mmCIF file of C-alpha atoms and ligand atoms in Angstrom:
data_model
loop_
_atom_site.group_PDB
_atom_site.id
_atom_site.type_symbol
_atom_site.label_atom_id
_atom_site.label_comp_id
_atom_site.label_asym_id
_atom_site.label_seq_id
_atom_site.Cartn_x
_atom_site.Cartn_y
_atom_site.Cartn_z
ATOM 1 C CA UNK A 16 -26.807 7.290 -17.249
ATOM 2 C CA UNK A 17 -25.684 6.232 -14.015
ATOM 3 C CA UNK A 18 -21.763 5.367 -12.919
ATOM 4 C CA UNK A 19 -21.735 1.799 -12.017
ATOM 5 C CA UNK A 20 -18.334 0.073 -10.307
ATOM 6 C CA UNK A 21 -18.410 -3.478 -9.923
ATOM 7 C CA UNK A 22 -15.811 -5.055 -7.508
ATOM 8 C CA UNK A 23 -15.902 -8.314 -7.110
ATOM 9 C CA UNK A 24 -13.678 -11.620 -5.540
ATOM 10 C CA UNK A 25 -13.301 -13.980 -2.472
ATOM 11 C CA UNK A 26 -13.916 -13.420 1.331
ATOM 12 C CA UNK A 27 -11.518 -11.414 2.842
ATOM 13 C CA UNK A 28 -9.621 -9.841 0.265
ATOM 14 C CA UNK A 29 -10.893 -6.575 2.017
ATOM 15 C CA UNK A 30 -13.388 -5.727 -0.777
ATOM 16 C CA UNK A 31 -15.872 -3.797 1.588
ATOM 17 C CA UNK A 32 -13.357 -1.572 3.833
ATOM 18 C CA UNK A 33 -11.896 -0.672 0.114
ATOM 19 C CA UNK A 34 -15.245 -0.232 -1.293
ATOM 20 C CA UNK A 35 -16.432 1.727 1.887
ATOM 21 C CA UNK A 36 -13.202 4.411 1.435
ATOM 22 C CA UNK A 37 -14.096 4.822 -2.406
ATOM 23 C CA UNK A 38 -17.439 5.421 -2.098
ATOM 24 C CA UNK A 39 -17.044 8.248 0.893
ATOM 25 C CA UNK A 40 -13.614 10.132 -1.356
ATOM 26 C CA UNK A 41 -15.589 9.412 -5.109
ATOM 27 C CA UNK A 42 -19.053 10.341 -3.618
ATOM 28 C CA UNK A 43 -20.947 6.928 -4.582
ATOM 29 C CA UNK A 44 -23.966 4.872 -2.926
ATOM 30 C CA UNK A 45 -21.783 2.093 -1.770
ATOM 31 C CA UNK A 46 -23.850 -1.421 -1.769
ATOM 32 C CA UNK A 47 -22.634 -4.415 0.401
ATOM 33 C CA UNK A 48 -24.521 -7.350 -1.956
ATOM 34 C CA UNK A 49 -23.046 -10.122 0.458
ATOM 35 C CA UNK A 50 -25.025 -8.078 3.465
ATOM 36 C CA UNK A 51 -28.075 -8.729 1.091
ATOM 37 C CA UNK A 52 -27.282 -12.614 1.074
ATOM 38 C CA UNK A 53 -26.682 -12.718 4.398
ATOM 39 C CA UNK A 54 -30.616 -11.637 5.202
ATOM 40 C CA UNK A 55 -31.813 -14.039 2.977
ATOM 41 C CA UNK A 56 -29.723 -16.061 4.719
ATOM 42 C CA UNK A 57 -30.567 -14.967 8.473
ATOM 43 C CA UNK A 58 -34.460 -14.877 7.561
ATOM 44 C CA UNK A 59 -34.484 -18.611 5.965
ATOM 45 C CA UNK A 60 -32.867 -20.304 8.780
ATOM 46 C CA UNK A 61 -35.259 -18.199 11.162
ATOM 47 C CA UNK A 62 -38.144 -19.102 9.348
ATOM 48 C CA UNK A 63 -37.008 -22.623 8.684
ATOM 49 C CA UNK A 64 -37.748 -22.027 4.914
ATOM 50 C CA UNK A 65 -37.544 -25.550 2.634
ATOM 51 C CA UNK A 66 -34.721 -24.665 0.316
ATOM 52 C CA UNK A 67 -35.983 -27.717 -2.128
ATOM 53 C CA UNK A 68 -39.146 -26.158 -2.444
ATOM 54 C CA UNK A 69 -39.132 -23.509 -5.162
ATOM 55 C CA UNK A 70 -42.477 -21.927 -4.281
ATOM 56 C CA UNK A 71 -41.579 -21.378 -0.398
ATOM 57 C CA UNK A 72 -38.409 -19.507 -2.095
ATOM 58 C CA UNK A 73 -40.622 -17.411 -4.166
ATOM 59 C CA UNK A 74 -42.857 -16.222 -1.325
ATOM 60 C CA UNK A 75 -39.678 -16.155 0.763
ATOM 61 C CA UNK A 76 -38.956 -12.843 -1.429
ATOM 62 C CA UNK A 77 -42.099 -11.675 -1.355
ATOM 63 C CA UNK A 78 -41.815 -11.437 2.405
ATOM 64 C CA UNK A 79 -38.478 -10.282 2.414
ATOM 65 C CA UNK A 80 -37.772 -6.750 2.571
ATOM 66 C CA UNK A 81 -33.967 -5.447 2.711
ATOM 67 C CA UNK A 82 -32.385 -1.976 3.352
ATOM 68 C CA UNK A 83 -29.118 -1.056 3.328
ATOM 69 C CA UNK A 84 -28.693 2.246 5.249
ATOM 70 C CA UNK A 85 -25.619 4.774 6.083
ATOM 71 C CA UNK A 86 -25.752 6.301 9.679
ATOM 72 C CA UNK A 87 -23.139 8.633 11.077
ATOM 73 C CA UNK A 88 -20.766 6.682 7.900
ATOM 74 C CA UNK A 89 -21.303 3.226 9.407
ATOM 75 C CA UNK A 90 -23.464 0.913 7.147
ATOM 76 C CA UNK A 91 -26.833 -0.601 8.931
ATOM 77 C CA UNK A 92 -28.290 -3.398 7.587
ATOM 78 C CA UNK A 93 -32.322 -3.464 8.351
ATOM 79 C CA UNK A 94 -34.451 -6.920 7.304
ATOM 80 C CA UNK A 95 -37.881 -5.908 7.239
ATOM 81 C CA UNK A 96 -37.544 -3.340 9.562
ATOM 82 C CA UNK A 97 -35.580 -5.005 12.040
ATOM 83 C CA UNK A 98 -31.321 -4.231 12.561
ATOM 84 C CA UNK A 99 -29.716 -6.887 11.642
ATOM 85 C CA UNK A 100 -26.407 -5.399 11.055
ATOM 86 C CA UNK A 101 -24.299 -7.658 13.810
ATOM 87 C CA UNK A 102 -26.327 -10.859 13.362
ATOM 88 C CA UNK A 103 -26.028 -11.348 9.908
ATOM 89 C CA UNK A 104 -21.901 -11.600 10.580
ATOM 90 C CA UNK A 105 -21.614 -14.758 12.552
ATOM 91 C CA UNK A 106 -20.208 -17.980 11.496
ATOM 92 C CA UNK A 107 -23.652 -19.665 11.871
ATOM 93 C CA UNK A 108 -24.982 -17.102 8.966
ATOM 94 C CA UNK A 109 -21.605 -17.325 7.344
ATOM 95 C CA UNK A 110 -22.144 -21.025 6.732
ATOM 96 C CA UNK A 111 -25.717 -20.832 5.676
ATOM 97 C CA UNK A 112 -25.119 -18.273 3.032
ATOM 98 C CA UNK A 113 -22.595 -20.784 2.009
ATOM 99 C CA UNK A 114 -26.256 -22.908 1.770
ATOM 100 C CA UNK A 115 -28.403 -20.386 0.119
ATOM 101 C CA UNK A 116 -25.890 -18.709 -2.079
ATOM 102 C CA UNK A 117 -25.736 -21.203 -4.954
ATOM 103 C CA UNK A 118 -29.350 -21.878 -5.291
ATOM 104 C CA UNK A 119 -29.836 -20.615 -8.440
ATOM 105 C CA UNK A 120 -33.651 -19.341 -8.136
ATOM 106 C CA UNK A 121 -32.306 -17.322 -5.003
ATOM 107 C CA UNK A 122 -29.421 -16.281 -7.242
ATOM 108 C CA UNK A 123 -31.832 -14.768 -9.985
ATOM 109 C CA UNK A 124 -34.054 -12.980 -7.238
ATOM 110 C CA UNK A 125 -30.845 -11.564 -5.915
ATOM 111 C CA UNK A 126 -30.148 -10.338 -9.379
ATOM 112 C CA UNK A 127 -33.353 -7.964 -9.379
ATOM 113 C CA UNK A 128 -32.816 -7.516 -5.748
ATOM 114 C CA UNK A 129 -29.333 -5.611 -6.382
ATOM 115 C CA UNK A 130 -30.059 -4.176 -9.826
ATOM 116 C CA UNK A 131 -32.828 -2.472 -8.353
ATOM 117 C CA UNK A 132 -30.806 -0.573 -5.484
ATOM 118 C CA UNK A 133 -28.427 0.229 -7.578
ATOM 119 C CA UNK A 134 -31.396 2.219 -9.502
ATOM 120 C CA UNK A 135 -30.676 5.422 -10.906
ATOM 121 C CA UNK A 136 -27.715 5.858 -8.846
ATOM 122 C CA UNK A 137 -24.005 6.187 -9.216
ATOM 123 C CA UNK A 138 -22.978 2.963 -7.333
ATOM 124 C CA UNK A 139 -19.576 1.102 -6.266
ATOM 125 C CA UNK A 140 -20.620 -2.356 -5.714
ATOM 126 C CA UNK A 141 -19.474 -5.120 -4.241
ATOM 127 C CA UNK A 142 -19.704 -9.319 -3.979
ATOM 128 C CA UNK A 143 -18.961 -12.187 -6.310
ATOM 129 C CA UNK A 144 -20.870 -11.936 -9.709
ATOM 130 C CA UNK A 145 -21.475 -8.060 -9.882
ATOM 131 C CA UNK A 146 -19.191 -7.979 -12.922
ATOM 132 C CA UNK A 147 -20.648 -10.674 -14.625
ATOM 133 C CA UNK A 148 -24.339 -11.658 -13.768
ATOM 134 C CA UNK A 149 -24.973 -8.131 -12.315
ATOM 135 C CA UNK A 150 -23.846 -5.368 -14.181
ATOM 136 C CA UNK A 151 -22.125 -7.093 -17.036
ATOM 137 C CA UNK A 152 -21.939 -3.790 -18.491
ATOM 138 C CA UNK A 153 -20.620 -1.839 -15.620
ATOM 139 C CA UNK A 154 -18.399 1.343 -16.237
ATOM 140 C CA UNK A 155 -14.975 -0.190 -14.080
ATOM 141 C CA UNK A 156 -14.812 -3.743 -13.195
ATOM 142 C CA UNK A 157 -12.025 -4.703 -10.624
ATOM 143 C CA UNK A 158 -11.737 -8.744 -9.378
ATOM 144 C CA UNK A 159 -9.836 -8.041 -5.885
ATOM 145 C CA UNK A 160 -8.065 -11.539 -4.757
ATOM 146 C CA UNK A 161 -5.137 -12.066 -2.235
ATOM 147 C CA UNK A 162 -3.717 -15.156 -1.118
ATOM 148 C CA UNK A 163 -5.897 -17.343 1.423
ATOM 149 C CA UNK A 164 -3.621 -17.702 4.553
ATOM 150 C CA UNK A 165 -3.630 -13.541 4.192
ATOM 151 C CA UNK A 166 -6.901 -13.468 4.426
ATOM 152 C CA UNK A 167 -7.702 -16.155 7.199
ATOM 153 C CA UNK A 168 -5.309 -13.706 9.014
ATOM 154 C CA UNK A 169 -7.474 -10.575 8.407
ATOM 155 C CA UNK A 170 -10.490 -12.887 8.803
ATOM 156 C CA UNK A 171 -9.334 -14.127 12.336
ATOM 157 C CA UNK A 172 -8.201 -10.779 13.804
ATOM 158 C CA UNK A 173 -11.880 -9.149 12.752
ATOM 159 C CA UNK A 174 -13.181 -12.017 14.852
ATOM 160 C CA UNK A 175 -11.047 -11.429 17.799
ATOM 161 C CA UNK A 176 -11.987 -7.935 17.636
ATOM 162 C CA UNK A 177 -15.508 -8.734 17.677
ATOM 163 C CA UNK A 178 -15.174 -11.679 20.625
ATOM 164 C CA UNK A 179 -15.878 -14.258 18.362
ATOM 165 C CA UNK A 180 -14.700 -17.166 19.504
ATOM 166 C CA UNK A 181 -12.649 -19.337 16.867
ATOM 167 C CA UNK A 182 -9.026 -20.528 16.232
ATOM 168 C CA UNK A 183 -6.833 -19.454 12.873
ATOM 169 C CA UNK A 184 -6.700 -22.967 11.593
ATOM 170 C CA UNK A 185 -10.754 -23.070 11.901
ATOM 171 C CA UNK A 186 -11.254 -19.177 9.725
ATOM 172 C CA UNK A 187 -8.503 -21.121 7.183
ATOM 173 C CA UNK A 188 -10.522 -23.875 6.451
ATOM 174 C CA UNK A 189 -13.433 -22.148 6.450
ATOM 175 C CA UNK A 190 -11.891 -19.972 4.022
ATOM 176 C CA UNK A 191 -10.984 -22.432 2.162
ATOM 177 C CA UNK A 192 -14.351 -23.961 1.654
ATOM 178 C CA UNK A 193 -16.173 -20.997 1.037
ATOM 179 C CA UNK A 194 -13.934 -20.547 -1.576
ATOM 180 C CA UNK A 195 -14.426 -23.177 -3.308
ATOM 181 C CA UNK A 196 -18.195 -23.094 -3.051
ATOM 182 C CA UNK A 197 -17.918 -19.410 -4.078
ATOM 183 C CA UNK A 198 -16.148 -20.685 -7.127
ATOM 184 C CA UNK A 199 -18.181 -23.984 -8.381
ATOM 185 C CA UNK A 200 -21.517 -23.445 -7.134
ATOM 186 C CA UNK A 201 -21.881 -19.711 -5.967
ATOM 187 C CA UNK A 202 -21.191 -17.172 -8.764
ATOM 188 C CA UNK A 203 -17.682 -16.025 -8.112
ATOM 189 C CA UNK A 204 -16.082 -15.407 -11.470
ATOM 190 C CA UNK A 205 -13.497 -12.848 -12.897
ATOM 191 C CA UNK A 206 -15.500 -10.906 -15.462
ATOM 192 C CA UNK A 207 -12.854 -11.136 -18.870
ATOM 193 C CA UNK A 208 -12.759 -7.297 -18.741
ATOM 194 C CA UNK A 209 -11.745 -6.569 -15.114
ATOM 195 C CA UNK A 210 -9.015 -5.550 -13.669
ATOM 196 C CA UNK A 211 -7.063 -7.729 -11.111
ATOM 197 C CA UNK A 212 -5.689 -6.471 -8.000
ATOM 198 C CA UNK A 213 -3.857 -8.953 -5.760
ATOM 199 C CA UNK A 214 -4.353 -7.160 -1.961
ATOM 200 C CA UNK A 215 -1.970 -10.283 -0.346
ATOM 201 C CA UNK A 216 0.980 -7.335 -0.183
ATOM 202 C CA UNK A 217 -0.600 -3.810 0.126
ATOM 203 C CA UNK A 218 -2.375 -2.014 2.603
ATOM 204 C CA UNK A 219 -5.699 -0.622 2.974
ATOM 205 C CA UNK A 220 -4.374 2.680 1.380
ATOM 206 C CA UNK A 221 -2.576 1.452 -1.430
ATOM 207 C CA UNK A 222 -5.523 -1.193 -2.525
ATOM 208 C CA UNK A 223 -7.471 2.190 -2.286
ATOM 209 C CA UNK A 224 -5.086 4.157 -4.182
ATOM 210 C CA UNK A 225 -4.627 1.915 -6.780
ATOM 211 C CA UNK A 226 -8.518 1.479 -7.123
ATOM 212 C CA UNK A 227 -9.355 4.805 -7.360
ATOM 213 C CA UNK A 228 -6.932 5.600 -10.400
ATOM 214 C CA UNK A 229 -8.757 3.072 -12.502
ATOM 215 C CA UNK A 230 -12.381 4.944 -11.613
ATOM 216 C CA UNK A 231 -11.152 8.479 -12.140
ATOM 217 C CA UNK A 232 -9.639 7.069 -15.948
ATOM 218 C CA UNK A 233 -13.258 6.276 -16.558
ATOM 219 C CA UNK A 234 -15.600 9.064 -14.629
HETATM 220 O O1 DC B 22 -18.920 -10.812 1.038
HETATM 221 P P1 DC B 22 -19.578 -11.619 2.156
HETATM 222 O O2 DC B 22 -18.618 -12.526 2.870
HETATM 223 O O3 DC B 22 -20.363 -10.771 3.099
HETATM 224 O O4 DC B 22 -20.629 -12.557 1.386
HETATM 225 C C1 DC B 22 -21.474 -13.422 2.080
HETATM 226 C C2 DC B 22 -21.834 -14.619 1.230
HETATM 227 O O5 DC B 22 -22.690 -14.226 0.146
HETATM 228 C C3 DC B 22 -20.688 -15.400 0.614
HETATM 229 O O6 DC B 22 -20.804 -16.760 0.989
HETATM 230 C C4 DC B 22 -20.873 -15.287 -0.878
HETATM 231 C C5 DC B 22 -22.261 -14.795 -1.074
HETATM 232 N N1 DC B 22 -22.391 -13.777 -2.114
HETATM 233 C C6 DC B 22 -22.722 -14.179 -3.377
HETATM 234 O O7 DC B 22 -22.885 -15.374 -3.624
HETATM 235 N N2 DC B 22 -22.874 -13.249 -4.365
HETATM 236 C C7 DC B 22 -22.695 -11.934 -4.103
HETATM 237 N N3 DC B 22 -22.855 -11.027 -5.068
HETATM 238 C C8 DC B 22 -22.323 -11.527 -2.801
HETATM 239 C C9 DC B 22 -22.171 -12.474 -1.834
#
């Protein structure tokens, strides 16, 4: 039976730099899930895809094909074929995954998407619903949260790094509203059974540290 780790919570609470360490020091297939929204997300607004229509979404997945890929420890993101690992992190994709993310049809086809590369492999996974739609049945569940303003903060310098141009007022209310489409229509929910970890005061390491205590209790 394969080890499954399910770490879920909001934008910016650091989930995938944590999820990146654990994976590389516990040897697991780390999978990025919101990476997987964000192609669906890059290829509908590319292919102007009618989100009312049911039947486009169902041959949008037929069409779709994503791979999540490690090279030289850095994670490449390929839509059919194509590296889309820097496009799919702009605010224009941020905001329409904010679109496609609570459709529920997409949501389902997401579900198959993600329990499928997760097959037969010990996996640390992270997004929103992992815990609960998922893997409700996952061996560790963790819901990481921190306080907003902390993780505009984190949010904003990322951007800077990466020349995006933006103001720390704009990333907070952004924040704020993906949150709370994450939380009434997308499927962010703290499974009953996980464990919270509030990242607003610790570091990198310590989020890490404390993390990795709860997987080796269970491996
Ligand atoms: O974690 P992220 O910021 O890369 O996620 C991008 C978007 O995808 C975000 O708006 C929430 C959505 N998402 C989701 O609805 N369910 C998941 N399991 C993962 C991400």
């Amino acid at each position: 039976m394969a080890f499954i780790v399910a770490i879920d919570g909001p934008a910016g609470t650091g989930k995938g730099t944590v999820t990146k360490i654990i994976a590389k020091d516990l040897g697991l297939v780390d999978i990025d899930t919101g990476a997987m929204y964000r192609c669906v997300a890059l290829y509908s607004l590319r292919n102007q895809i009618n989100l009312g229509n049911s039947e486009e979404i169902e041959k949008m997945f037929e069409n779709i094909k994503i791979d999540l890929q490690k090279e030289n420890d850095i994670l490449k993101v390929y839509l059919n074929d194509e590296d889309v690992s820097s496009i799919i992190r702009t605010p224009e994709i941020d905001k329409q995954t904010t679109i496609v993310g609570p459709i529920q049809l997409i949501r389902r086809k997401m579900v198959d998407l993600m329990r499928e590369a997760a097959k037969g492999k010990n996996v640390i996974m992270e997004g929103r619903d992992i815990g609960t739609a998922v893997f409700p049945n996952a061996d560790v569940k963790i819901y990481l949260d921190a306080e907003a303003e902390e993780r505009a903060r984190r949010r904003y310098k990322e951007n800077c790094q990466k020349h995006i141009d933006c103001t720390y007022e704009k990333v907070l209310e952004d924040m704020i509203n993906r949150d709370k489409t994450d939380l009434t229509k997308g499927g962010l929910r703290r499974a009953e059974d996980a464990v919270l970890v509030d990242s607003t005061n610790l570091t990198i390491e310590e989020v890490v540290e404390e993390i990795e205590k709860i997987i080796k209790e269970k491996m």
